[in-house]
Structures are given as C-alpha cells and as structure tokens.
Short mmCIF file of C-alpha atoms and ligand atoms in Angstrom, two decimals:
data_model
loop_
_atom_site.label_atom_id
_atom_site.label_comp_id
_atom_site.label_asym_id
_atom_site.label_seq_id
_atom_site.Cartn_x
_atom_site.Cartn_y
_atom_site.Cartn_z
CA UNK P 1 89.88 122.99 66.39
CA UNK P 2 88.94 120.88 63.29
CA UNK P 3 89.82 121.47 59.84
CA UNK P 4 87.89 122.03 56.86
CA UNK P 5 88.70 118.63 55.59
CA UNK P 6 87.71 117.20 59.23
CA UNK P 7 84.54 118.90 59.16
CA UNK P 8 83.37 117.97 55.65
CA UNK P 9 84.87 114.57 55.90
CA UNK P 10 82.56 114.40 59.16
CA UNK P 11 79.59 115.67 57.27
CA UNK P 12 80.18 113.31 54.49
CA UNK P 13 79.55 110.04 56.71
CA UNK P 14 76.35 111.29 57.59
CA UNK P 15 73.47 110.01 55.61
CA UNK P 16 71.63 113.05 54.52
CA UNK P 17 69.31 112.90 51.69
CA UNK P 18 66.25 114.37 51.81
CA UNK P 19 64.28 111.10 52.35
CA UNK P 20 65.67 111.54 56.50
CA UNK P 21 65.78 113.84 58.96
CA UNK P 22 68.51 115.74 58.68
CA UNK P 23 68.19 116.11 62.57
CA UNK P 24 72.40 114.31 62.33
CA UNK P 25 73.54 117.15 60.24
CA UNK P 26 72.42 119.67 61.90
CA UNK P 27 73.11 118.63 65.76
CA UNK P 28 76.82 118.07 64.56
CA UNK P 29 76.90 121.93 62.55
CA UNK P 30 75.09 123.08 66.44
CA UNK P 31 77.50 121.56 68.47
CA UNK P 32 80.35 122.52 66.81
CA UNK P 33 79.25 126.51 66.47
CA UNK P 34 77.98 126.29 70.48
CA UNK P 35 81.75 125.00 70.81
CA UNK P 36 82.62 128.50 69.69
CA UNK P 37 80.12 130.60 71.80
CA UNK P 38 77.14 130.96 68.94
CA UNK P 39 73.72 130.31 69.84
CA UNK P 40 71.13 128.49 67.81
CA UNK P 41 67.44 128.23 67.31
CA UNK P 42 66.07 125.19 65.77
CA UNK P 43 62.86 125.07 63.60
CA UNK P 44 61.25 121.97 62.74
CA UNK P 45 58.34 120.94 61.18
CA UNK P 46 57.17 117.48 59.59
CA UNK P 47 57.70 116.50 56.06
CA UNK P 48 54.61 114.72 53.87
CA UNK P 49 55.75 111.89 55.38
CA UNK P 50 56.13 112.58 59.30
CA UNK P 51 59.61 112.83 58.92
CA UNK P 52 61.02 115.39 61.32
CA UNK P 53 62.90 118.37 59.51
CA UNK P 54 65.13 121.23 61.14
CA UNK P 55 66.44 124.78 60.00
CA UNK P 56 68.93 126.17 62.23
CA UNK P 57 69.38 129.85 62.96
CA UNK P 58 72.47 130.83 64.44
CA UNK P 59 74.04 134.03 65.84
CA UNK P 60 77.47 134.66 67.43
CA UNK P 61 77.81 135.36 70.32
CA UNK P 62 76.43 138.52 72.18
CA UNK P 63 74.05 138.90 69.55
CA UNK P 64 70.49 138.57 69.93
CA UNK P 65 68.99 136.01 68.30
CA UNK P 66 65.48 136.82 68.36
CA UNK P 67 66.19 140.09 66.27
CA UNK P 68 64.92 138.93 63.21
CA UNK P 69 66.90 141.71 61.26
CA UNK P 70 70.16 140.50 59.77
CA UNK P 71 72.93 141.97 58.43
CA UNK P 72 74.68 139.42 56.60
CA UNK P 73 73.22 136.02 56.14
CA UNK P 74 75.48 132.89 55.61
CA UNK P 75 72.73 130.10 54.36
CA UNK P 76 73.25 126.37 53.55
CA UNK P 77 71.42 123.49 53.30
CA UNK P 78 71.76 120.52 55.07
CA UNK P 79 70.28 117.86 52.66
CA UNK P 80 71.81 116.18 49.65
CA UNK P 81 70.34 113.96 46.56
CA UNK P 82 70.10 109.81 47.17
CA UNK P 83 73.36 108.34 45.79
CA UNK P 84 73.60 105.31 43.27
CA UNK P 85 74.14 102.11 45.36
CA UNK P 86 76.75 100.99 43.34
CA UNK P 87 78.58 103.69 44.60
CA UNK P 88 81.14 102.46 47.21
CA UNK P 89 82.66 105.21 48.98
CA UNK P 90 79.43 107.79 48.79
CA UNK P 91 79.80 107.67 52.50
CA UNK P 92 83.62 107.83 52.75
CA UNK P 93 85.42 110.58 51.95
CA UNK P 94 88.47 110.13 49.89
CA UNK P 95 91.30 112.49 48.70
CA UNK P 96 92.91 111.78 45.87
CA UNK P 97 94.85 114.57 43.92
CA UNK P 98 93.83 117.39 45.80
CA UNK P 99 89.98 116.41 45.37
CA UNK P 100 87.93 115.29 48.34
CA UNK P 101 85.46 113.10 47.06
CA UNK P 102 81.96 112.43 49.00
CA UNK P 103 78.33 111.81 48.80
CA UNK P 104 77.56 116.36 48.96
CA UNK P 105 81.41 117.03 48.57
CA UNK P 106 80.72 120.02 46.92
CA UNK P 107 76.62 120.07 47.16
CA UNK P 108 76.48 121.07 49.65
CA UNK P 109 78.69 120.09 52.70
CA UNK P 110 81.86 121.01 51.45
CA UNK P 111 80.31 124.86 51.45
CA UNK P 112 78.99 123.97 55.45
CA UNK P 113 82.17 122.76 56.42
CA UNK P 114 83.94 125.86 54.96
CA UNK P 115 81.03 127.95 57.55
CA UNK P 116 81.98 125.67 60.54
CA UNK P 117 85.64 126.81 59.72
CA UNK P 118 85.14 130.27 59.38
CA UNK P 119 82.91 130.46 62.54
CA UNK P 120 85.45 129.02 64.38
CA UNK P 121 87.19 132.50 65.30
CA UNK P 122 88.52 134.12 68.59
CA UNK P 123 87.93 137.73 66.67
CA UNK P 124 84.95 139.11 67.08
CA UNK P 125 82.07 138.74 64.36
CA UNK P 126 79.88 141.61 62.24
CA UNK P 127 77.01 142.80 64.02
CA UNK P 128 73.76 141.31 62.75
CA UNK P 129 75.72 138.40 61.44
CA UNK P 130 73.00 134.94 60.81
CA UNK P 131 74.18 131.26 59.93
CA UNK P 132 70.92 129.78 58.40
CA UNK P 133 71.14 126.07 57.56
CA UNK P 134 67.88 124.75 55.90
CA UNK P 135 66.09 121.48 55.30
CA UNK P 136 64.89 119.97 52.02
CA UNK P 137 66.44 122.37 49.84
CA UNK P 138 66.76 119.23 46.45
CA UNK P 139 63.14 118.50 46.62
CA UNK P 140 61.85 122.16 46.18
CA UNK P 141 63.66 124.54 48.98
CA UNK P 142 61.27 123.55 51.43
CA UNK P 143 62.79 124.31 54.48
CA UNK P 144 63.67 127.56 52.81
CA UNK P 145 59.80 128.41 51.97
CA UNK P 146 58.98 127.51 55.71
CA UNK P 147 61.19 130.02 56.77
CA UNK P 148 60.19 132.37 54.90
CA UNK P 149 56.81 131.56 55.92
CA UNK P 150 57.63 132.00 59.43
CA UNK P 151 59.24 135.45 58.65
CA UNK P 152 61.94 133.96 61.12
CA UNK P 153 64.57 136.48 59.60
CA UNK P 154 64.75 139.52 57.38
CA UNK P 155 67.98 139.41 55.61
CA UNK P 156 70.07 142.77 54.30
CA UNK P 157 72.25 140.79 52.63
CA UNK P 158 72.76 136.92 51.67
CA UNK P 159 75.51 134.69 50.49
CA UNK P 160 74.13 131.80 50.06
CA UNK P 161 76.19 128.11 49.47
CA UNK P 162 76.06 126.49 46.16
CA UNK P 163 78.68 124.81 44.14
CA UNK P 164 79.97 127.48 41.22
CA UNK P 165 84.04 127.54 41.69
CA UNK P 166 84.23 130.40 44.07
CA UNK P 167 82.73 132.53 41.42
CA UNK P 168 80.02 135.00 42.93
CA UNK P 169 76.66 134.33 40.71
CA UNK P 170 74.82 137.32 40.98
CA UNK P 171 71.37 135.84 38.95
CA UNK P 172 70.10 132.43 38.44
CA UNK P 173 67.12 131.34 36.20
CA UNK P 174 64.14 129.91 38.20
CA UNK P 175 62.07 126.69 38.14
CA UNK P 176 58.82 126.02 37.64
CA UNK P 177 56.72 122.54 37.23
CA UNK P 178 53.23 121.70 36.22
CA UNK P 179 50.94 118.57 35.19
CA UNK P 180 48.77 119.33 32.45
CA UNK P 181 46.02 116.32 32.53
CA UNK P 182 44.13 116.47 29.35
CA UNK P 183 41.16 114.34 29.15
CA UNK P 184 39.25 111.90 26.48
CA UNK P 185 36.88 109.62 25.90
CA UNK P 186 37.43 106.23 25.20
CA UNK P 187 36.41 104.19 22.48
CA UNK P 188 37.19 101.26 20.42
CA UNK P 189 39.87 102.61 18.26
CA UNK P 190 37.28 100.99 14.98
CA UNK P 191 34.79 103.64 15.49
CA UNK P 192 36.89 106.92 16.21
CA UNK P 193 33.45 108.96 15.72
CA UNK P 194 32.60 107.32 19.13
CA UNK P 195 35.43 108.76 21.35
CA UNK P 196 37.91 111.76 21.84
CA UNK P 197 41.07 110.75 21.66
CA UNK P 198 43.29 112.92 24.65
CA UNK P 199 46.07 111.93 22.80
CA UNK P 200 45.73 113.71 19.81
CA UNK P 201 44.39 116.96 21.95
CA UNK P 202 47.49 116.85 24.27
CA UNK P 203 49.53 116.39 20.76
CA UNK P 204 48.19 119.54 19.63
CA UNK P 205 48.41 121.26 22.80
CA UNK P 206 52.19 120.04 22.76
CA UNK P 207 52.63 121.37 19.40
CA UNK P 208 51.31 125.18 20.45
CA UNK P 209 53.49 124.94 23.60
CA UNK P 210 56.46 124.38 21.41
CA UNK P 211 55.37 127.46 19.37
CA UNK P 212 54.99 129.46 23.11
CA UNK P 213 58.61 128.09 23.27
CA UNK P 214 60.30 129.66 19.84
CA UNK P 215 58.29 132.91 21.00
CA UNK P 216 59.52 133.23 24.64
CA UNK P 217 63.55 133.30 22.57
CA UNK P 218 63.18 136.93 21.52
CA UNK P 219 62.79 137.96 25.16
CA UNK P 220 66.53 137.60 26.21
CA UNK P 221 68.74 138.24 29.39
CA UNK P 222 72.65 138.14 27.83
CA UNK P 223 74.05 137.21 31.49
CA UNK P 224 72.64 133.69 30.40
CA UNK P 225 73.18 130.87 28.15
CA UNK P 226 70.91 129.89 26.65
CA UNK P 227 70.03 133.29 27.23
CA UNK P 228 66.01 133.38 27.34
CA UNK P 229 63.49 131.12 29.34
CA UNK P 230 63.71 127.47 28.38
CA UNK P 231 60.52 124.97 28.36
CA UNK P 232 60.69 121.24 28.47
CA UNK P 233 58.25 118.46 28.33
CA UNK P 234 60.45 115.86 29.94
CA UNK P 235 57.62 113.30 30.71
CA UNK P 236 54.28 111.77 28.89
CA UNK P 237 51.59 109.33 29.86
CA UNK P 238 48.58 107.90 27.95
CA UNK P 239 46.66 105.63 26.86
CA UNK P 240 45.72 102.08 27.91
CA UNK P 241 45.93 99.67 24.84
CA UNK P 242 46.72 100.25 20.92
CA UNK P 243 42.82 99.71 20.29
CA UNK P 244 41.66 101.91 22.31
CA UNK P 245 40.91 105.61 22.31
CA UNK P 246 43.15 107.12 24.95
CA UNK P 247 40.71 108.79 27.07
CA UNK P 248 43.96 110.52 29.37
CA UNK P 249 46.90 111.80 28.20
CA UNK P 250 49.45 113.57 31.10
CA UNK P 251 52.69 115.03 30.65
CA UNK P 252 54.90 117.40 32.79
CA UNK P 253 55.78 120.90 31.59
CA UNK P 254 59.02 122.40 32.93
CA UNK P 255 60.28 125.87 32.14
CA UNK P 256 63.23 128.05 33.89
CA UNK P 257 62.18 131.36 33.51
CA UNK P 258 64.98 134.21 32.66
CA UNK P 259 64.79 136.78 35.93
CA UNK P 260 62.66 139.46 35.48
CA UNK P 261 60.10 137.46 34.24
CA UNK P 262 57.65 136.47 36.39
CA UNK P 263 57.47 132.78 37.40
CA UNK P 264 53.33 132.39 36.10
CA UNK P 265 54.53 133.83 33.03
CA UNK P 266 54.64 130.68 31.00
CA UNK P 267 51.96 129.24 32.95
CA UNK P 268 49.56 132.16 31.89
CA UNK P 269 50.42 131.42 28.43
CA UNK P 270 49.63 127.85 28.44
CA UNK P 271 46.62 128.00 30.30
CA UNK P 272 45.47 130.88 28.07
CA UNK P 273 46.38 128.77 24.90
CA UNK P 274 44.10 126.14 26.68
CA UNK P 275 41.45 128.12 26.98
CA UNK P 276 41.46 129.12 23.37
CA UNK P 277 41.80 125.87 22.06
CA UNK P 278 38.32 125.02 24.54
CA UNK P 279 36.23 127.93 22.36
CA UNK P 280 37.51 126.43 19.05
CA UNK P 281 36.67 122.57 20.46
CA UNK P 282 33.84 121.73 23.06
CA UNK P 283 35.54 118.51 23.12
CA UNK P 284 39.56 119.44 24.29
CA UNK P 285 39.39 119.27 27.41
CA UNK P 286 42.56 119.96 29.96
CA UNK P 287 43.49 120.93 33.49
CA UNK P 288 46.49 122.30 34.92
CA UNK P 289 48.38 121.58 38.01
CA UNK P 290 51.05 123.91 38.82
CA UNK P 291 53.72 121.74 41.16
CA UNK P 292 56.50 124.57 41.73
CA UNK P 293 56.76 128.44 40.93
CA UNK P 294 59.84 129.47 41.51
CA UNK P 295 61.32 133.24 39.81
CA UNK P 296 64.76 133.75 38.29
CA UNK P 297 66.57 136.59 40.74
CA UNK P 298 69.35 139.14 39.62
CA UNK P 299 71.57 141.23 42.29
CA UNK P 300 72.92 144.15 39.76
CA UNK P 301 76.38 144.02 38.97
CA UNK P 302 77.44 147.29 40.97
CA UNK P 303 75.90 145.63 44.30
CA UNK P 304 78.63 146.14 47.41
CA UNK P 305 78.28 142.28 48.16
CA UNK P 306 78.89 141.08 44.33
CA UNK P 307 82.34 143.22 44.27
CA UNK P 308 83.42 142.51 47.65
CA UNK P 309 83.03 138.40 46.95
CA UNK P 310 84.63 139.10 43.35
CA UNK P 311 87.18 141.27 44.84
CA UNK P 312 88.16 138.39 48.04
CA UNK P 313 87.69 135.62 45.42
CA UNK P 314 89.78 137.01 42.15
CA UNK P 315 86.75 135.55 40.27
CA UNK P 316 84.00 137.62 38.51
CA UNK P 317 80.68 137.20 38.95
CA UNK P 318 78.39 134.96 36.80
CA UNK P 319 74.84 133.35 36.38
CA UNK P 320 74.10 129.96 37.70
CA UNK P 321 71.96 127.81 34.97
CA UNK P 322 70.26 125.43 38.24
CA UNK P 323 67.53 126.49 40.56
CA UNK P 324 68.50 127.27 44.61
CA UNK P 325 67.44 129.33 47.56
CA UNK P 326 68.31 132.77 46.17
CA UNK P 327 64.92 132.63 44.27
CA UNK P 328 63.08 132.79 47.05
CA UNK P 329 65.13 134.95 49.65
CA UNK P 330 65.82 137.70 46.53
CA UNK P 331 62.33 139.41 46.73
CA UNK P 332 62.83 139.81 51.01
CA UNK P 333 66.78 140.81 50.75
CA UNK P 334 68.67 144.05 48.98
CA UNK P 335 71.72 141.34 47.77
CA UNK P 336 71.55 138.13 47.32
CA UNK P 337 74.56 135.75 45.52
CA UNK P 338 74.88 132.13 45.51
CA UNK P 339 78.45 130.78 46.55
CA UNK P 340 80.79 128.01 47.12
CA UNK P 341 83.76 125.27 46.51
CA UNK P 342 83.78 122.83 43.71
CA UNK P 343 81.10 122.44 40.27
CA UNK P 344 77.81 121.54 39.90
CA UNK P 345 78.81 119.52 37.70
CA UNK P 346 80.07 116.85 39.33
CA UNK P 347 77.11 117.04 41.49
CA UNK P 348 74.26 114.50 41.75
CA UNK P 349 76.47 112.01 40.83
CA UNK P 350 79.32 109.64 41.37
CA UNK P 351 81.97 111.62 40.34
CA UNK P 352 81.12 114.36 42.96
CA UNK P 353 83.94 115.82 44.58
CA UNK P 354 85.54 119.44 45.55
CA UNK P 355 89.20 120.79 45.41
CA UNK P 356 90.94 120.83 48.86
CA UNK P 357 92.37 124.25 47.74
CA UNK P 358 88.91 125.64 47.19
CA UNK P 359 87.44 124.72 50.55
CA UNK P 360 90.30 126.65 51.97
CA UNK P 361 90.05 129.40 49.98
CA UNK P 362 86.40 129.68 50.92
CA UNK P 363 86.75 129.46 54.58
CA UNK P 364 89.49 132.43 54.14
CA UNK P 365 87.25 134.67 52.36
CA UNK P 366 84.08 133.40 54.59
CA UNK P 367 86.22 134.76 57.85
CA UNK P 368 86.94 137.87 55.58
CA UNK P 369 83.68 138.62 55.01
CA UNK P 370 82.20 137.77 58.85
CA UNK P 371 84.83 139.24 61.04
CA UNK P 372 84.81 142.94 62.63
CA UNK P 373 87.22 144.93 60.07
ZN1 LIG K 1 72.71 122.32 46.56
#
C-alpha cells in the first residue's frame, strides 16, 4: 500500500496541464482505486483541440455505479497550470523541511493523493459514497460543466479539493469574463470630423464601468474581503497607428461576483449602460461577448458537512477569494465546501509546494468522513 507522499510524488511526474490529456492521471488514480475493489466509469470527450479528456466516476465496492444519486461526493481535478521552464524540478518532487514541493503539490494532486490514501481501506465505505475526478478544471471547469451536462451524478453532499490549509470554505466568489468590442471609424487623425474614434467611446464606456464598480461596493457579503463584487479591466487593444482614428478598441472585463448575486448581474449593467450610451450617440457603437458566467456559492454556516469538516479539521470555516468547481455543483447539491492541503498561494507558481503534515492530516479526516461509523 502506497503512501500519501508515494502517491503525490507519483502524480507529480506526470505532465498534466491542461494543454494534454490527462488520460496518465487518471489511469494511474483508476488503477490504484480498482487495486482496492472500487469501480470506475470513464467519460471523455474532445477538447477544442481534439485532445482527448476524461472524468472518472468511481464507487466502492458493492455499490452501484450507475445510481446517479450520491451521498457524499469526493471531487478533484486532474489538471494543473503550465509551469515556467526555468523551473527545474516542476516534475520532481522534493521534500525539504516538511514541504513536498511539485508542479500541483498542493493544486491539486496533493488533495488526489490524500483520496487515493483514504480509499485505500479494508473497512467498509458510506453508502452512496462517489470519487469524481474531472478534466480541465484551470481553463474554465470544463470537465466539470460536461458533467453536469451529462447529469452523470446528483450529489447530496460535496467536498470538493482545493488548496485552503485544511480550512472548510463554505462560499467562494465566482468568475465571470467578457470582450466588449467597441467599434469606430477610421480616419486620418487631421480631420477628426471624418471618423469616430472607438477609442475615445470605449474610454467613456470604461469610465461608466468604473462608476458601475464604486456602486456594486454598497452591496456587501462580510464573509469576504474585499467584501462586495470586484470588476477589472485587465486587458486593452486599439488602434493601428498614432495618425489614425482607431476604428476598434477591445478590452476584457472581469468581475467576481459576491454569492447571491447572480453571475449576469454585472453583465446586465454594462450592456444596459451600453445601450444608453447608443440613444444618447448614433455613433458609439459596442458589442459584448460574454466568455465565462460563473456564480459565487455559499453553504450556510449551520450546514452538517461545514461542522463536521471544521469539527475533524480543528479549523473554522472560511471563504475562498479564487474561482473552482463548487460554483457550478452548488445549485444541483444541498452542501457543497471546497477542501484541501497546502495554500493557494503558492500555487501557479514556482514556489508551489504542500506540508507533509497536512496531506496526512487530510487523508485522516478523508477516511473519517468516508468510512461506515
Ligand atoms: Zn485547483
């Protein structure tokens, strides 16, 4: 039987990002729970790019696997974010003072490897007990969204694996992405009369956004910090010369909206604001192109799931300030809380790496929380 360390120091060597297939990851998590008697389904579908994908379902066994109703759902994805290539040992796990350090140490394999672990058990496992692993989840949850497309399970309750310390975060703010594409006319930059300048227009638009921006502060969830919906324009193109007109102008709008509100919120407002700005102006002209919705989700404080997890872990629960794959199961399950070993913040980077001690403390209350009391 492998340990934690062997398992995620296993996991690590794979090359997983979500460029390829993570067909490697997931046959090793599938042999290793068929090892202990589980049974798995595998879903696959083809990225934009004819890469093969794979979610995994998995169910102990005895239980049947085609019952799409689940008790308690253990979900994790299988993908992690390209690594700098500068960075030597991405692909070879290292300890060093009690801190294993990896390419998805602690997002996300660290959290898988604690799963593997935990499944690992001669005792006999919950009834309706699931092991979801998904594809895809760092470019936009996609394997998630398939899923849930597929209505391939309908999940009571949910823990599922992201890096926040062993704390159990209850609510997370959502994500949402859109290209606004405001358009112009060009004209030698002499005779402004001539042309439109989409530059200006998007300026202005800009400038009311920012005003949509101060107003969304007074609506305000404490749990968070900063506590209301935040809005971003992180990128701008336009223009083709300094004499010319601009006759496009294209930025991206990002906002992470506060739970409760709903994700098309923001986007409502903007394209409302464009729409008034229109009557005012025949010649502002814009489009919007809304890349990803995704809600903020909240399991109450007094949910069963958050004190059991704050109860096993001696950690109380929190919010988590990045986007993951509780958005999108919280509308289909009654709890949902986001889970797992080391910090985000030393994810997506070099210095990624998770405490030995918190992998093990993991798997403990993992088997806790899947075995037959
Ligand atoms: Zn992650």
């Amino acid at each position: 039987m492998n340990s934690v360390v062997e398992h995620l120091s296993h996991l690590i060597r794979i090359p997983s990002n979500s460029a390829v297939s993570n067909r490697s990851v997931i046959e090793y998590a599938a042999e290793v729970l068929h090892r202990a008697g589980w049974t798995t389904r595998a879903l696959s579908y083809r990225d934009p790019q004819q890469v093969e994908k794979v979610n995994l379902i998995a169910a102990p066994r005895g239980q049947n696997i085609s019952d799409h109703h689940a008790d308690l759902v253990l979900m994790c994805h299988s993908d992690t974010v390209p690594f700098a290539p500068d960075w030597e040992h991405a692909l070879d796990p290292q300890i060093e003072n009690g801190m294993l350090h990896g390419c998805g140490a602690c997002d996300i394999k660290g959290f898988l490897a604690c799963i593997l672990t935990a499944a690992t058990s001669e005792a006999k496992f919950l009834d309706g007990l699931r092991i979801i692993l998904s594809a895809d989840e760092e470019i936009g949850c996609i394997g998630a969204a398939h899923l849930l497309a597929d209505n391939a399970l309908r999940p009571r309750r949910m823990i599922i694996g992201e890096p926040t310390q062993l704390h159990p975060a209850r609510a997370g703010k959502g994500y949402c992405l859109a290209e606004i594409t405001v358009t112009g006319k060009e004209a030698h930059s002499a005779h402004p009369d001539q042309g439109v300048s989409a530059i200006y227009n998007a300026a202005r638009l800009i400038g009311a956004i920012e005003k949509l921006a101060v107003q969304l502060r007074s609506e305000q969830n404490s749990f968070f910090r900063p506590a209301f919906t935040t809005v971003n324009v992180g990128l701008i193109h336009g223009g083709t010369a300094k004499n010319i007109i601009a006759g496009s102008c294209r930025f991206q709008l990002e906002w992470r909206p506060i739970p409760g509100q709903a994700a098309n919120a923001v986007l409502d407002s903007v394209i409302a604001i464009i729409t008034n700005m229109k009557q005012a102006d025949p010649g502002f002209h814009a489009e919007v192109r809304p890349l990803r919705q995704q809600a903020g989700f909240e399991t109450p404080a007094s949910s069963p799931l958050v004190q059991q997890i704050e109860r096993l872990a001696g950690r109380p629960a929190v919010s988590i300030p990045f986007g993951s794959e509780a958005s999108l199961f919280a509308p289909v399950a009654q709890e949902v809380i986001v889970f797992g070993p080391g910090d985000m913040r030393t994810a997506h980077s070099s210095r990624e790496c998770v405490p030995v001690s918190e992998l093990e403390e993991a798997t403990r209350i993992l088997r806790t929380m899947i075995l037959r009391a």
